[in-house]
Amino acid sequence: KNLLETSLGTLRRLDDAAVLLVLAKIGDGRDLCRLSAASRGCYAFAHDAKLWRDLVLARFGGDFRYSRSWKETYVLRESPSFKGHVPLVLQGCFSDALYKPWMYAAMRIDPSWLTTNNVQRRSSL
């Protein structure tokens, strides 16, 4: 059973990609952290790396030092004394929207993809 079916409340009416679009409208990391405390489903979505990356870039521009994750980068920039946290392990949480970024980052690249040159090159543009 997918815990996202029972732990997102009214947000469950949206597909997972739409939930992430709604959460992207939250412009403050503190609010995103508060949301993550509401349920396990909200926790899963509120820890999306792209949400935190966008918050870091919008809030700090280039004035930050990356630390283990985009969320930790944001929190440490806001509160340098932050000691970190141990992420929850959520079993039974299934979402392609949350899984795909990890899959793309961890996927092995077939070496033959790197040798194919199928883009037409032009000069003097």
PDB file of N, CA and C in Angstrom, residues 2-16 19-20 23 35 38-46 93-95 98:
ATOM      1  N   ASN A   2       0.526   2.209  -0.806  1.00  0.00           N
ATOM      2  CA  ASN A   2       1.297   3.451  -0.923  1.00  0.00           C
ATOM      3  C   ASN A   2       0.851   4.424   0.165  1.00  0.00           C
ATOM      4  N   LEU A   3       1.756   4.761   1.072  1.00  0.00           N
ATOM      5  CA  LEU A   3       1.391   5.655   2.162  1.00  0.00           C
ATOM      6  C   LEU A   3       0.990   7.045   1.667  1.00  0.00           C
ATOM      7  N   LEU A   4       1.383   7.417   0.442  1.00  0.00           N
ATOM      8  CA  LEU A   4       0.994   8.720  -0.096  1.00  0.00           C
ATOM      9  C   LEU A   4      -0.513   8.809  -0.332  1.00  0.00           C
ATOM     10  N   GLU A   5      -1.163   7.665  -0.491  1.00  0.00           N
ATOM     11  CA  GLU A   5      -2.609   7.658  -0.722  1.00  0.00           C
ATOM     12  C   GLU A   5      -3.381   8.127   0.499  1.00  0.00           C
ATOM     13  N   THR A   6      -2.811   7.963   1.682  1.00  0.00           N
ATOM     14  CA  THR A   6      -3.543   8.289   2.913  1.00  0.00           C
ATOM     15  C   THR A   6      -2.923   9.419   3.717  1.00  0.00           C
ATOM     16  N   SER A   7      -1.789   9.954   3.301  1.00  0.00           N
ATOM     17  CA  SER A   7      -1.103  10.921   4.165  1.00  0.00           C
ATOM     18  C   SER A   7      -0.939  12.316   3.560  1.00  0.00           C
ATOM     19  N   LEU A   8      -1.631  12.597   2.477  1.00  0.00           N
ATOM     20  CA  LEU A   8      -1.518  13.925   1.868  1.00  0.00           C
ATOM     21  C   LEU A   8      -2.793  14.758   1.978  1.00  0.00           C
ATOM     22  N   GLY A   9      -3.829  14.194   2.546  1.00  0.00           N
ATOM     23  CA  GLY A   9      -5.074  14.935   2.684  1.00  0.00           C
ATOM     24  C   GLY A   9      -5.600  15.384   1.332  1.00  0.00           C
ATOM     25  N   THR A  10      -6.046  16.635   1.248  1.00  0.00           N
ATOM     26  CA  THR A  10      -6.628  17.183   0.027  1.00  0.00           C
ATOM     27  C   THR A  10      -5.626  17.233  -1.127  1.00  0.00           C
ATOM     28  N   LEU A  11      -4.341  17.331  -0.807  1.00  0.00           N
ATOM     29  CA  LEU A  11      -3.322  17.349  -1.864  1.00  0.00           C
ATOM     30  C   LEU A  11      -3.328  16.065  -2.692  1.00  0.00           C
ATOM     31  N   ARG A  12      -3.872  14.986  -2.139  1.00  0.00           N
ATOM     32  CA  ARG A  12      -3.881  13.704  -2.852  1.00  0.00           C
ATOM     33  C   ARG A  12      -4.746  13.765  -4.110  1.00  0.00           C
ATOM     34  N   ARG A  13      -5.607  14.754  -4.196  1.00  0.00           N
ATOM     35  CA  ARG A  13      -6.430  14.899  -5.403  1.00  0.00           C
ATOM     36  C   ARG A  13      -5.580  15.261  -6.615  1.00  0.00           C
ATOM     37  N   LEU A  14      -4.393  15.789  -6.358  1.00  0.00           N
ATOM     38  CA  LEU A  14      -3.471  16.173  -7.426  1.00  0.00           C
ATOM     39  C   LEU A  14      -2.528  15.020  -7.732  1.00  0.00           C
ATOM     40  N   ASP A  15      -2.025  14.969  -8.962  1.00  0.00           N
ATOM     41  CA  ASP A  15      -0.976  13.978  -9.221  1.00  0.00           C
ATOM     42  C   ASP A  15       0.322  14.481  -8.584  1.00  0.00           C
ATOM     43  N   ASP A  16       1.292  13.604  -8.476  1.00  0.00           N
ATOM     44  CA  ASP A  16       2.512  13.923  -7.735  1.00  0.00           C
ATOM     45  C   ASP A  16       3.266  15.118  -8.302  1.00  0.00           C
ATOM     46  N   VAL A  19       1.588  18.222  -7.132  1.00  0.00           N
ATOM     47  CA  VAL A  19       1.887  18.496  -5.716  1.00  0.00           C
ATOM     48  C   VAL A  19       3.216  19.244  -5.624  1.00  0.00           C
ATOM     49  N   LEU A  20       4.205  18.797  -6.375  1.00  0.00           N
ATOM     50  CA  LEU A  20       5.502  19.481  -6.356  1.00  0.00           C
ATOM     51  C   LEU A  20       5.393  20.907  -6.898  1.00  0.00           C
ATOM     52  N   LEU A  23       3.959  22.981  -4.083  1.00  0.00           N
ATOM     53  CA  LEU A  23       4.962  23.210  -3.041  1.00  0.00           C
ATOM     54  C   LEU A  23       6.048  24.175  -3.504  1.00  0.00           C
ATOM     55  N   LEU A  35       5.558  22.260   6.869  1.00  0.00           N
ATOM     56  CA  LEU A  35       4.723  21.344   6.102  1.00  0.00           C
ATOM     57  C   LEU A  35       5.226  19.914   6.245  1.00  0.00           C
ATOM     58  N   ALA A  38       3.747  17.765   8.946  1.00  0.00           N
ATOM     59  CA  ALA A  38       2.309  17.484   8.954  1.00  0.00           C
ATOM     60  C   ALA A  38       1.983  16.002   8.781  1.00  0.00           C
ATOM     61  N   SER A  39       2.743  15.303   7.955  1.00  0.00           N
ATOM     62  CA  SER A  39       2.478  13.882   7.714  1.00  0.00           C
ATOM     63  C   SER A  39       3.684  13.267   7.017  1.00  0.00           C
ATOM     64  N   ARG A  40       3.688  11.955   6.925  1.00  0.00           N
ATOM     65  CA  ARG A  40       4.794  11.287   6.234  1.00  0.00           C
ATOM     66  C   ARG A  40       4.798  11.623   4.749  1.00  0.00           C
ATOM     67  N   GLY A  41       3.633  11.746   4.151  1.00  0.00           N
ATOM     68  CA  GLY A  41       3.550  12.114   2.739  1.00  0.00           C
ATOM     69  C   GLY A  41       4.064  13.523   2.503  1.00  0.00           C
ATOM     70  N   CYS A  42       3.661  14.452   3.373  1.00  0.00           N
ATOM     71  CA  CYS A  42       4.161  15.826   3.252  1.00  0.00           C
ATOM     72  C   CYS A  42       5.670  15.863   3.470  1.00  0.00           C
ATOM     73  N   TYR A  43       6.153  15.036   4.395  1.00  0.00           N
ATOM     74  CA  TYR A  43       7.596  14.943   4.636  1.00  0.00           C
ATOM     75  C   TYR A  43       8.320  14.512   3.363  1.00  0.00           C
ATOM     76  N   ALA A  44       7.783  13.491   2.696  1.00  0.00           N
ATOM     77  CA  ALA A  44       8.427  12.985   1.484  1.00  0.00           C
ATOM     78  C   ALA A  44       8.499  14.063   0.410  1.00  0.00           C
ATOM     79  N   PHE A  45       7.400  14.747   0.166  1.00  0.00           N
ATOM     80  CA  PHE A  45       7.385  15.771  -0.872  1.00  0.00           C
ATOM     81  C   PHE A  45       8.184  17.006  -0.477  1.00  0.00           C
ATOM     82  N   ALA A  46       8.142  17.378   0.801  1.00  0.00           N
ATOM     83  CA  ALA A  46       8.839  18.581   1.252  1.00  0.00           C
ATOM     84  C   ALA A  46      10.355  18.402   1.284  1.00  0.00           C
ATOM     85  N   CYS A  93       6.429   4.368   0.347  1.00  0.00           N
ATOM     86  CA  CYS A  93       6.181   5.673  -0.271  1.00  0.00           C
ATOM     87  C   CYS A  93       6.595   5.568  -1.734  1.00  0.00           C
ATOM     88  N   PHE A  94       5.615   5.535  -2.643  1.00  0.00           N
ATOM     89  CA  PHE A  94       5.903   5.309  -4.050  1.00  0.00           C
ATOM     90  C   PHE A  94       5.459   6.497  -4.888  1.00  0.00           C
ATOM     91  N   SER A  95       6.414   7.127  -5.568  1.00  0.00           N
ATOM     92  CA  SER A  95       6.100   8.276  -6.416  1.00  0.00           C
ATOM     93  C   SER A  95       7.150   8.390  -7.509  1.00  0.00           C
ATOM     94  N   LEU A  98       9.013  11.733  -7.326  1.00  0.00           N
ATOM     95  CA  LEU A  98      10.083  11.825  -6.332  1.00  0.00           C
ATOM     96  C   LEU A  98      11.257  10.911  -6.672  1.00  0.00           C
TER      97      LEU A  98
END
